[in-house]
Coordinates of C-alpha atoms in Angstrom, one line a residue:
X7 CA 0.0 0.0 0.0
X8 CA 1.5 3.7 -0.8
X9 CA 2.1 6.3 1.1
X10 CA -1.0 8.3 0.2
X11 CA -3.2 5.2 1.1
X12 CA -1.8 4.8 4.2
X13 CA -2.2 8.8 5.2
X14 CA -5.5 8.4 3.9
X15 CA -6.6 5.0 5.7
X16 CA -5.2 6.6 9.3
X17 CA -8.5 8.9 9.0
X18 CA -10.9 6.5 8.1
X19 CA -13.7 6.2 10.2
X20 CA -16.1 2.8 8.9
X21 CA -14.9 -0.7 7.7
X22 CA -17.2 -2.8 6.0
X23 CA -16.4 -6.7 5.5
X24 CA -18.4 -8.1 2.9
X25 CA -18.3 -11.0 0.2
X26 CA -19.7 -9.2 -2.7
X27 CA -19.7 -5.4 -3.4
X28 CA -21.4 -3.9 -6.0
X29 CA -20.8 -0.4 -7.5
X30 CA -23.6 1.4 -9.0
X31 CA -27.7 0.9 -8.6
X32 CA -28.4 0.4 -12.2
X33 CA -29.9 -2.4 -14.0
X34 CA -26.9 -4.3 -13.8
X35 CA -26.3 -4.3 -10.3
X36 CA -29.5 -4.8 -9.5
X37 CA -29.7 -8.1 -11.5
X38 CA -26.4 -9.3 -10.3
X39 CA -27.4 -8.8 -7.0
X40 CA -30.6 -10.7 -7.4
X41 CA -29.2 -13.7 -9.0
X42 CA -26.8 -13.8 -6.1
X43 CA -29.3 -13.8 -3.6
X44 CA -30.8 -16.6 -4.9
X45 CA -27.7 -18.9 -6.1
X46 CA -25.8 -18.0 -2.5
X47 CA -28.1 -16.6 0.3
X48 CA -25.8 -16.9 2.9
X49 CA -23.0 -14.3 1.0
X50 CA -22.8 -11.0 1.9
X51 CA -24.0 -8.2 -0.7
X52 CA -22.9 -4.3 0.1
X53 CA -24.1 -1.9 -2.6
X54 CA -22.6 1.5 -3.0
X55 CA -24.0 4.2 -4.8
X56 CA -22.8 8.0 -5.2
X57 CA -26.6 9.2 -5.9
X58 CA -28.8 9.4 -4.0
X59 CA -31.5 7.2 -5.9
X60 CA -31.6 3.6 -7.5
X61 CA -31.6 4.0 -11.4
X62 CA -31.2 7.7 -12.1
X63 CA -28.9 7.8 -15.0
X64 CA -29.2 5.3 -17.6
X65 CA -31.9 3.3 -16.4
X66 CA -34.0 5.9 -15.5
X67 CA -36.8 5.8 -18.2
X68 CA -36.6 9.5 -19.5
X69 CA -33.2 8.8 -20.1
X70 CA -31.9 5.8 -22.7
X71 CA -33.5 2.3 -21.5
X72 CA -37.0 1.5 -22.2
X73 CA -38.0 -0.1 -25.0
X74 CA -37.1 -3.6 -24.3
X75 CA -34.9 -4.2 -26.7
X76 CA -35.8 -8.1 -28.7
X77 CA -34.4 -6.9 -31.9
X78 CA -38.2 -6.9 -33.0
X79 CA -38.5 -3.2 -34.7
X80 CA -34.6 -2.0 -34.5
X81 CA -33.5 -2.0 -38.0
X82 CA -29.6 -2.0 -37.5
X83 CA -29.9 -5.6 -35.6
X84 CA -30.4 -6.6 -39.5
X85 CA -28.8 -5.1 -41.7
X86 CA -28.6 -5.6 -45.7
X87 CA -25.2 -6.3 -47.6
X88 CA -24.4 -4.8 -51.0
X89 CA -27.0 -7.3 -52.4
X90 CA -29.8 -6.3 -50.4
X91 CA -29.8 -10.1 -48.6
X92 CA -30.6 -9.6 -44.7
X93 CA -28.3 -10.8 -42.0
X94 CA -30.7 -11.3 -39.0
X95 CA -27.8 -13.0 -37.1
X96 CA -27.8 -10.4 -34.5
X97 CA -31.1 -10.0 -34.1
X98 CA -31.8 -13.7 -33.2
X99 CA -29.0 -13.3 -31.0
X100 CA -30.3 -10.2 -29.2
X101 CA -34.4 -11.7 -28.9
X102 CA -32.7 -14.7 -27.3
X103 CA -31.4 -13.1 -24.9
X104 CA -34.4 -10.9 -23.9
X105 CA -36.3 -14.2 -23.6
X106 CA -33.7 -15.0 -21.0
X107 CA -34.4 -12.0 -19.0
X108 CA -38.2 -12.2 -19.4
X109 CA -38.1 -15.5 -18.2
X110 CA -36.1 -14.2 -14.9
X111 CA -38.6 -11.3 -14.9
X112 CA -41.5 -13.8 -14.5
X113 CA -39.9 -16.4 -12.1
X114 CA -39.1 -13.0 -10.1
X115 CA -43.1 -12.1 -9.5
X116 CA -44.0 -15.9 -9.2
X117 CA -41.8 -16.2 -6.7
X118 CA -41.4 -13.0 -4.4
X119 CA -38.3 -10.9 -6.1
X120 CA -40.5 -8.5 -7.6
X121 CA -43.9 -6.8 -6.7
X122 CA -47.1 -6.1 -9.5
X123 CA -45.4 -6.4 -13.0
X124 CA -47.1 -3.5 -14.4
X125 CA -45.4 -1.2 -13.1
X126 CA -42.3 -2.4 -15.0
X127 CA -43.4 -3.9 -18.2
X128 CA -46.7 -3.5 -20.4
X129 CA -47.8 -4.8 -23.7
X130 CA -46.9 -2.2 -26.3
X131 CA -46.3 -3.3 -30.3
X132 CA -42.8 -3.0 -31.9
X133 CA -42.6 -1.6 -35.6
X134 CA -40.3 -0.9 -38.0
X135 CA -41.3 2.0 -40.1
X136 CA -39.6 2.6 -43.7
X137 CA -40.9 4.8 -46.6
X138 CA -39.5 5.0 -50.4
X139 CA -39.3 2.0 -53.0
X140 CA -36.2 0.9 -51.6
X141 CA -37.4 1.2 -47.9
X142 CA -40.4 -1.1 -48.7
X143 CA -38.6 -3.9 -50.1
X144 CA -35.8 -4.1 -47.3
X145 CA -39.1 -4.1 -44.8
X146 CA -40.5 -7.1 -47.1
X147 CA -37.4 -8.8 -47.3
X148 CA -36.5 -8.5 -43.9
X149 CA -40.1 -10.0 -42.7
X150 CA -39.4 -13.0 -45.1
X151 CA -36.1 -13.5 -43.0
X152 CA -37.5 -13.2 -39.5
X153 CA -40.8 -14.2 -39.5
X154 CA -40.1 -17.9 -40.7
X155 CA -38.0 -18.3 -37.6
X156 CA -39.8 -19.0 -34.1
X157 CA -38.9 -15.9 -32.3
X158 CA -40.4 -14.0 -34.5
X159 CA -43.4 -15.8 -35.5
X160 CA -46.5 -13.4 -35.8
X161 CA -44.6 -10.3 -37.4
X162 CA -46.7 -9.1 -40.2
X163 CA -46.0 -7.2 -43.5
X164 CA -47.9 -3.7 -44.2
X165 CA -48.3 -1.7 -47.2
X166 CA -51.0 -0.8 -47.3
X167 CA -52.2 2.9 -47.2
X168 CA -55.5 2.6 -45.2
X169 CA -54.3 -0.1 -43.0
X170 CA -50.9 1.8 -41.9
X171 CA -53.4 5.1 -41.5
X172 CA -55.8 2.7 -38.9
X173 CA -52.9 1.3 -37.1
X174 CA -50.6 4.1 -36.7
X175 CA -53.0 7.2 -36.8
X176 CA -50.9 10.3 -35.5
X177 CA -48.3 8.9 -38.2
X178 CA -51.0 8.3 -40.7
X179 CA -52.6 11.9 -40.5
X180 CA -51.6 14.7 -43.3
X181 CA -49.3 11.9 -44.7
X182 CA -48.5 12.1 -48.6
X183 CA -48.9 8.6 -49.8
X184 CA -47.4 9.4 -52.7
X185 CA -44.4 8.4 -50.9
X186 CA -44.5 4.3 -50.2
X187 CA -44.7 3.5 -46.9
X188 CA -44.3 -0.1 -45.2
X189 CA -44.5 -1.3 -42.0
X190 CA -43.1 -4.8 -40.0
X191 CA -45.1 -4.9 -37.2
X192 CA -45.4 -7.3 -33.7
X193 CA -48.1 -6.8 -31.8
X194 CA -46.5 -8.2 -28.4
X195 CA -43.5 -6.4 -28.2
X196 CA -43.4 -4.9 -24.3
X197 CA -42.5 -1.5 -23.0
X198 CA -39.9 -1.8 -20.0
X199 CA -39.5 0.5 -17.3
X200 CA -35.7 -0.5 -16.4
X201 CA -36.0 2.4 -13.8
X202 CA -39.2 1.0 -11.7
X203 CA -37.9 -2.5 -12.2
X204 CA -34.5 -1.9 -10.6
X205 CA -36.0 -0.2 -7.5
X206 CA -38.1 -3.3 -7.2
X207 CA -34.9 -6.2 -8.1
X208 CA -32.8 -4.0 -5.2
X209 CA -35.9 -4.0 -2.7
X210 CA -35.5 -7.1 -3.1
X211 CA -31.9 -7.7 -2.7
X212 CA -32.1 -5.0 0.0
X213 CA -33.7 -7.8 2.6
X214 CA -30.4 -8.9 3.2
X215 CA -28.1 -6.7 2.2
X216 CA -27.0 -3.3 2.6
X217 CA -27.3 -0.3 0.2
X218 CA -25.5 2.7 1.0
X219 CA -26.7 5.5 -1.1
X220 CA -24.6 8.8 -1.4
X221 CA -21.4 6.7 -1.1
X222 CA -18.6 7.1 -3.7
X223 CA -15.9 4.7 -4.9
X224 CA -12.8 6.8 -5.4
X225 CA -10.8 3.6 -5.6
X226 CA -9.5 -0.2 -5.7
X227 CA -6.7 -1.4 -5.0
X228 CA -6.0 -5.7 -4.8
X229 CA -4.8 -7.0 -2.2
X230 CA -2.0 -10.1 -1.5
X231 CA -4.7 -12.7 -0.6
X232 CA -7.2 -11.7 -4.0
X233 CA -9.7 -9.6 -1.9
X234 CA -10.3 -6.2 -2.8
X235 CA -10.2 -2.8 -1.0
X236 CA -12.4 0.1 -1.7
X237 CA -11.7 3.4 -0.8
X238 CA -15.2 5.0 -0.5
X239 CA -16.6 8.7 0.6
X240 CA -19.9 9.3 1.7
X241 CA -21.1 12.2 0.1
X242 CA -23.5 13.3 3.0
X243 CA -20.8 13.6 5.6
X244 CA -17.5 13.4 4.4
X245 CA -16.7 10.5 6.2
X246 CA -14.1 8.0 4.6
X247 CA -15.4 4.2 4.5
X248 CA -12.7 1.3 3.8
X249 CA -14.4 -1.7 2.3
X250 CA -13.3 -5.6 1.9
X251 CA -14.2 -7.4 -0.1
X252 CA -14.2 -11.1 -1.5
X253 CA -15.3 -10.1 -5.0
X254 CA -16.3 -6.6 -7.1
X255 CA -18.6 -6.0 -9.6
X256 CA -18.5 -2.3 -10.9
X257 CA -21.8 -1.6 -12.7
X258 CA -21.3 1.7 -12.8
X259 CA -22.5 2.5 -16.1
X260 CA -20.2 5.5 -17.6
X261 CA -17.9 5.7 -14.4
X262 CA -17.4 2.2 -14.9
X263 CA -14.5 2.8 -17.6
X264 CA -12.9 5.1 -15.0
X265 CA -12.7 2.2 -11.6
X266 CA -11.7 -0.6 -13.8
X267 CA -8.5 1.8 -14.8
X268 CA -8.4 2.4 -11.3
X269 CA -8.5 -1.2 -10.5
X270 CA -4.8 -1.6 -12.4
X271 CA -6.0 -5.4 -13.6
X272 CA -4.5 -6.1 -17.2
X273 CA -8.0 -7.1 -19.0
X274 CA -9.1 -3.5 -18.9
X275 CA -6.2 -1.9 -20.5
X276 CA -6.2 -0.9 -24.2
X277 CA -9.8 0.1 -23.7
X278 CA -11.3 3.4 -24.3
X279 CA -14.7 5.2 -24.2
X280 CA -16.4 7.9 -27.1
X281 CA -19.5 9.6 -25.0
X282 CA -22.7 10.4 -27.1
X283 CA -25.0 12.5 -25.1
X284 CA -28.2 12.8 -26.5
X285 CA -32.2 14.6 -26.7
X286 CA -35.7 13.5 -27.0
X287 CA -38.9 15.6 -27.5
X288 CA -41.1 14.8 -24.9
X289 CA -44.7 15.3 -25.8
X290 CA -46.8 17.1 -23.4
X291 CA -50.0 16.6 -25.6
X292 CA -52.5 14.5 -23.7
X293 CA -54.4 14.2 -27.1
X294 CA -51.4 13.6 -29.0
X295 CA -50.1 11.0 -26.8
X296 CA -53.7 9.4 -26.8
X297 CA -53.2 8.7 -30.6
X298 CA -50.0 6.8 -30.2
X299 CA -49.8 3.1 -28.7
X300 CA -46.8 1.5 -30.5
X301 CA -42.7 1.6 -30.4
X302 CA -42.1 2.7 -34.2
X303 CA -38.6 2.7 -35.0
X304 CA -36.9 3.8 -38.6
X305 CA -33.8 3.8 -40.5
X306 CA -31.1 5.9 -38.8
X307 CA -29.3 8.3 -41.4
X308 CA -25.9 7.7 -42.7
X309 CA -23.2 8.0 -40.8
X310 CA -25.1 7.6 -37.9
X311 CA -24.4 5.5 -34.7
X312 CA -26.9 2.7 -34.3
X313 CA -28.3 3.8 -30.8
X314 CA -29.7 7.0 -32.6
X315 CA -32.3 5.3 -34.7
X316 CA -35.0 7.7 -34.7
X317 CA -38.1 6.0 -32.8
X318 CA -41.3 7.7 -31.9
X319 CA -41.6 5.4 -28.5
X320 CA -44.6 5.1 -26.7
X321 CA -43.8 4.5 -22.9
X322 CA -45.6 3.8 -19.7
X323 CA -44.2 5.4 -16.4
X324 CA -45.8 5.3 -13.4
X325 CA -48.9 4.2 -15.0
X326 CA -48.7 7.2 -16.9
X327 CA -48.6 6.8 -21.0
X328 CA -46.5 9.1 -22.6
X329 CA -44.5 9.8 -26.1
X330 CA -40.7 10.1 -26.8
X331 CA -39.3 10.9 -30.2
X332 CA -35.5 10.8 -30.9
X333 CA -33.0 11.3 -30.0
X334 CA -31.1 13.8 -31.1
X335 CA -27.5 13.3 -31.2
X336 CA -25.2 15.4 -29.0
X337 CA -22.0 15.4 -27.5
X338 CA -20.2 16.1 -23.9
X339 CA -17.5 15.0 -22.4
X340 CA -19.2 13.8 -19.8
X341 CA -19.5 9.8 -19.2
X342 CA -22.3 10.5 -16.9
X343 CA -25.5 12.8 -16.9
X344 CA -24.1 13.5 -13.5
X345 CA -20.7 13.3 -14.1
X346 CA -17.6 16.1 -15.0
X347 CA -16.4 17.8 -18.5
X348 CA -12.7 16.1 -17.4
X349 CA -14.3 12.4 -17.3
X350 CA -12.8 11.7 -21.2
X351 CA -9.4 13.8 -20.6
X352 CA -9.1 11.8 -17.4
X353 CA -9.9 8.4 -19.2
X354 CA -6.7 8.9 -21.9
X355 CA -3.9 6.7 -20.5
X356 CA -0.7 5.3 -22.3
X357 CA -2.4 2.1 -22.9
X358 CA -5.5 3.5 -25.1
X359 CA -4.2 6.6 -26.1
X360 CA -3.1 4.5 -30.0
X361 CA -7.0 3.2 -30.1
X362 CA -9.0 6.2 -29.2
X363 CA -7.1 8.0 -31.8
X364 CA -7.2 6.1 -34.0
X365 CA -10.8 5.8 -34.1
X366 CA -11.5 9.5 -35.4
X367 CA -10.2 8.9 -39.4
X368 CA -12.0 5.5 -39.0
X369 CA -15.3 7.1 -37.8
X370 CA -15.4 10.0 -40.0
X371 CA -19.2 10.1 -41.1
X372 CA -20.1 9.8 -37.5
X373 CA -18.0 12.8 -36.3
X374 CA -19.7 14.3 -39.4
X375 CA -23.1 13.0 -38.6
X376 CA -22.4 14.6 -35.1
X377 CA -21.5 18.1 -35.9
X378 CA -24.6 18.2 -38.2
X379 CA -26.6 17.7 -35.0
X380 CA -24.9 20.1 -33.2
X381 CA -25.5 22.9 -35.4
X382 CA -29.2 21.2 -35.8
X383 CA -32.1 24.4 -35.2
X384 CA -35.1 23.4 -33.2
X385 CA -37.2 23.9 -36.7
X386 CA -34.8 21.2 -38.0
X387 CA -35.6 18.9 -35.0
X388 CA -39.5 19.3 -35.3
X389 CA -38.8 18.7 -39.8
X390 CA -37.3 15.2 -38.5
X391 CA -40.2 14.8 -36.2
X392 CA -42.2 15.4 -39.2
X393 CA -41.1 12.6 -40.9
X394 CA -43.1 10.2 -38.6
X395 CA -45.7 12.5 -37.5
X396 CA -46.2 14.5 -40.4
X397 CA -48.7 17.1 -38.9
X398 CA -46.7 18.0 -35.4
X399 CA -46.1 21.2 -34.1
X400 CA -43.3 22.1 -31.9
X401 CA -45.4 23.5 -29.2
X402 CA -46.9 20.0 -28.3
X403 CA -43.5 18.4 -27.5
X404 CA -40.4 19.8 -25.0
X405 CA -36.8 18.7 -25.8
X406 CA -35.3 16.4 -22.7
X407 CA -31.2 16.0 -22.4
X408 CA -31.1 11.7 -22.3
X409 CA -28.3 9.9 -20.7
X410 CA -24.8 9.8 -21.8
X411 CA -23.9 6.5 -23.2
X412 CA -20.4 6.1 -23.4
X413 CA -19.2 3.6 -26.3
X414 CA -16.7 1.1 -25.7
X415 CA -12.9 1.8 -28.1
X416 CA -11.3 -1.5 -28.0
X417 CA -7.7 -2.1 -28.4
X418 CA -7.2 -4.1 -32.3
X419 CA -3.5 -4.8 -32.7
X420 CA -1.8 -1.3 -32.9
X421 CA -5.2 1.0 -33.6
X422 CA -8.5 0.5 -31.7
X423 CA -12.2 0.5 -33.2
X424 CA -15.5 1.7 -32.1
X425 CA -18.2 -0.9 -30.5
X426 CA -22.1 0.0 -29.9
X427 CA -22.7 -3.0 -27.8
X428 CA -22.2 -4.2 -24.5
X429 CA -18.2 -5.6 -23.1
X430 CA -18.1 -7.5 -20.1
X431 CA -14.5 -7.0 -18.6
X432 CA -13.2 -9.7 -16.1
X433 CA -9.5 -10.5 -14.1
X434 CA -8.3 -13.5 -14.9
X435 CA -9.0 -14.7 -11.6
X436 CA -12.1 -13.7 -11.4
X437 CA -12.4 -11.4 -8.7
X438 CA -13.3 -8.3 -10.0
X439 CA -15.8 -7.7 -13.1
X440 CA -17.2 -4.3 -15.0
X441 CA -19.8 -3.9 -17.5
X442 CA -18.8 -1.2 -20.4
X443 CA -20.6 -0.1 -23.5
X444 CA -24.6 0.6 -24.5
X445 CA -27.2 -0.9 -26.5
X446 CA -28.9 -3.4 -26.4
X447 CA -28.0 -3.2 -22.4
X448 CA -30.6 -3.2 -19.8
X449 CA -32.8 -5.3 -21.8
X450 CA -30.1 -8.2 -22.0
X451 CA -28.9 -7.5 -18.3
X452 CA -30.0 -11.1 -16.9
X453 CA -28.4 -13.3 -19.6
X454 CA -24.5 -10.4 -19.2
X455 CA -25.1 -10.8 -15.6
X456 CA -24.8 -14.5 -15.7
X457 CA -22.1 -14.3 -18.1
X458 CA -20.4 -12.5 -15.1
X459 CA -21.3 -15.2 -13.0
X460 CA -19.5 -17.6 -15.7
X461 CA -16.6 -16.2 -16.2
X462 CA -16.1 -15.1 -12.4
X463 CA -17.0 -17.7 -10.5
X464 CA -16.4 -20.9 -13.2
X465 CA -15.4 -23.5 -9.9
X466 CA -19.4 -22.7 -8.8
X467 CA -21.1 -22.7 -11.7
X468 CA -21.7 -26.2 -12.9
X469 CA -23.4 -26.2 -9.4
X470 CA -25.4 -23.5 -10.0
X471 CA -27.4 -24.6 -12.9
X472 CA -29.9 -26.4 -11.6
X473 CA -30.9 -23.0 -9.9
X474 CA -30.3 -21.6 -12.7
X475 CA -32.4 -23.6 -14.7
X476 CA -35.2 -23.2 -12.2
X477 CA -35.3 -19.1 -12.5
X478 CA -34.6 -19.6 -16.3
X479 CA -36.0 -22.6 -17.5
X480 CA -34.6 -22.6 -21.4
X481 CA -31.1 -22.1 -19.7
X482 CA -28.4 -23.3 -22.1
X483 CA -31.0 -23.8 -24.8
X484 CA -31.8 -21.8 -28.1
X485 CA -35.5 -21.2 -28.4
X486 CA -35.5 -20.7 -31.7
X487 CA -34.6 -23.9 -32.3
X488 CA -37.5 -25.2 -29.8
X489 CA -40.9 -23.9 -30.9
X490 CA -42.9 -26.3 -28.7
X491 CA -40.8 -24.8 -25.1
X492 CA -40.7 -21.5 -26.6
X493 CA -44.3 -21.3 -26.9
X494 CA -44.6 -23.1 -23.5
X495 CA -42.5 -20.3 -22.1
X496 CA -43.8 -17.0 -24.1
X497 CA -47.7 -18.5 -22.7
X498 CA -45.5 -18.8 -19.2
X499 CA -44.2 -15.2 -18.9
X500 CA -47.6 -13.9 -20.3
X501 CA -49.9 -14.6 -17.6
X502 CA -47.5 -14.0 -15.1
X503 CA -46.0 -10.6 -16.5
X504 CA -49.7 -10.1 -16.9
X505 CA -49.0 -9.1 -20.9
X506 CA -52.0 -10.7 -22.8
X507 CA -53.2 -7.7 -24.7
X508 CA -55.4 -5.4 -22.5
X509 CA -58.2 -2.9 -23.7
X510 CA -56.0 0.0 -23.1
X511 CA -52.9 -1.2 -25.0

């Protein structure tokens, strides 16, 4: 230990002992936390937080997460090649693993982890929304790929005028038809409240644990035996807190990059983070909202990073319905909504100082797509808006700053590249874990989570899978290769998510 630690240490006045510490109260602490609970009841769990709240920066739902991501209406989970053939490889990837987390979801209310399902997830249908020749015949070859598979069974082809103006009314109204228009659309796609369902995961993991809110890691240093020390402030008084623990997992969203640097381990060199900050218009329309019941997502323009696919995103909060539409790309320096203008100058180290700049000539049409958006007036925000509702009016809708999403640069021999999905980074010896990236994210938290478990704890885990397979009963199974316990399963998390279609959807 150095000299500064030891200074520091001399002062401290709280030691906590514990076998599992988490950083952050997001989605992904939560859901570790949880699975814990149940696979070892008799560990100890400490959670440390520097807000003051579970959930308030990305998986807050007026920030990023909400949709519930299943690959069902996101267009750049299938992309065409040159010949216009669809690779839905990612997107059956991506809907398996929501039906992993569902499946969790619904074991969790059967069983006493979480309280009355709606107020996390509701039935809401998931569209994809393309207009122009060429955007009807991607939409028509893209349902021929994914509705044959089992995953996707039900998705339906529209192109026609009256039927798109019945389903989709505020999108259908003042709309020049002259302009083809086609639709995929799923009726049981679900809206997820990541916020509401993280407060209810951690009440749960809460009974017997403890969750210190307003406490800060500021550090992590391993020690001789494996364990870990934290150096921790709380916020509210000052007071300096040294925790011990068996085994760390930082799930701290965009300050995650920052502890696992901090942490010294090897896996975590070479990477780097790029933050996109982003904006939503927020409609504050009762009547406008009321002719809106679907998640409609398009094609995001070129040079664009895939997380800003413009949507126009119905979502239920508190009860409450209301309509998103974005985002609208930004950019700070920030990695958290909450954090500093010095988090990506303070992120630069030897190690991924070759990658992250090596990613700006790579990346060109998004640093160009970006500055467009900068220099975006609100006129040109509402014109976009206009695509999908074609008859909106500024006035109805207010602009919202999102979360920052901070997107992993990985190390590639001597440069780096850019990745918009999720990283789980791990020691070797599998005492200390982080979760870095974005999208798909919170949606996929249950099946990354227990990839943490896998690759952290590997000497428990063949024990493990019978609970396992109790909470998640397709564990180590592709449905999509199983109609017959795919369907048994979807019928499953229905009734007990409560998500047959409802009057009001």
């Amino acid at each position: 230990m150095n000299a500064l630690w030891v200074e520091e240490f001399s002062s401290v006045a709280k030691v906590i002992k514990t076998d599992v510490a988490l950083v952050g109260a997001g989605i992904m602490s939560a859901t570790l936390g949880a699975l814990l609970r149940r696979l070892e009841p008799s560990w100890s769990i400490s959670l440390f937080e520097r807000l003051e709240a579970a959930a308030a920066e990305s998986s807050d739902p007026w920030n990023n997460a909400g949709t519930g991501h299943s690959a069902l209406c996101e267009l750049n989970y299938t992309p065409a090649d040159a010949n216009g053939d669809i690779d839905i490889t990612k997107a059956l990837n991506i809907n398996e693993q929501f039906q992993v987390s569902r499946q969790f979801w619904a074991y969790g209310v059967d069983n006493g982890l979480l309280g009355a399902p709606d107020e996390f997830i509701n039935p809401i249908p998931h569209v994809s929304f393309c207009h122009g020749a060429d955007g009807v015949e991607y939409l028509r070859k893209r349902h021929a790929a994914l509705s044959s598979h089992t995953l996707f069974e039900g998705m339906e082809f529209i192109d026609d005028d009256a039927e798109f103006a019945a389903r989709l009314p505020l999108m259908g109204a003042g709309r020049d038809y002259s302009d083809p228009v086609a639709l995929n659309w799923y009726t049981q796609g679900t809206d997820v409240d990541f916020g509401a369902l993280t407060q209810q995961l951690l009440n749960f993991v809460g009974r017997d644990a403890d969750l210190y809110f307003g406490h800060e890691v500021r550090n992590l240093t391993k020690q001789s035996d494996g364990s870990w020390v934290m150096k921790i402030r709380n916020n509210r008084t000052g007071e300096k807190v040294r925790v011990e623990a068996k085994f760390v997992f930082v799930g701290a969203g965009g300050g995650a990059l920052h502890l696992l640097q901090k942490s010294g381990i090897s896996e975590a060199k070479g990477f780097g983070g790029f933050p996109v900050s982003g904006e939503f218009f927020r409609c504050t329309n009762p009547d406008v909202i009321a002719q809106h019941s679907a998640k409609v997502y398009g094609q995001a323009a070129v040079g664009a990073p895939p997380m800003s696919v413009p949507h126009l995103d119905t979502r239920v909060i508190n009860h409450d319905k209301g309509l998103l539409f974005g985002p609208y790309a930004g950019w700070s320096p920030k990695f958290l909504k909450t954090g500093g203008v010095m988090d990506l100058p303070k992120s630069v180290k030897p190690g991924n100082l070759l990658p992250m700049m090596s990613i700006a000539p790579q990346e060109f049409g998004l640093l160009k797509y970006l500055i467009s958006e900068l220099a975006a007036s609100p006129a040109d925000r509402v014109k976009t808006l206009q695509d999908f509702a074609p008859r909106a009016v500024g006035e109805d809708w207010e602009l919202i700053t999102a979360g920052q999403r901070v997107q992993v640069i990985r190390k590639t021999g001597v440069g780096g590249s850019l990745e918009f999905g999720t990283a789980v980074v791990a020691e070797g010896d599998g005492t200390l874990a982080g979760l870095l990236g974005a999208s798909p994210g919170a949606s996929t938290a249950v099946p990354a989570m227990i990839s943490v478990l896998q690759q952290c704890f590997s000497g428990r885990f063949e024990g493990w899978k019978s609970t396992l397979t109790e909470m998640i009963p397709s564990f180590g199974q592709k449905l999509d290769e199983n109609p017959a316990l795919y369907r048994e399963l979807w019928d499953w998390t229905n009734r007990s998510l409560r998500l047959t279609a409802r009057p009001d959807a």
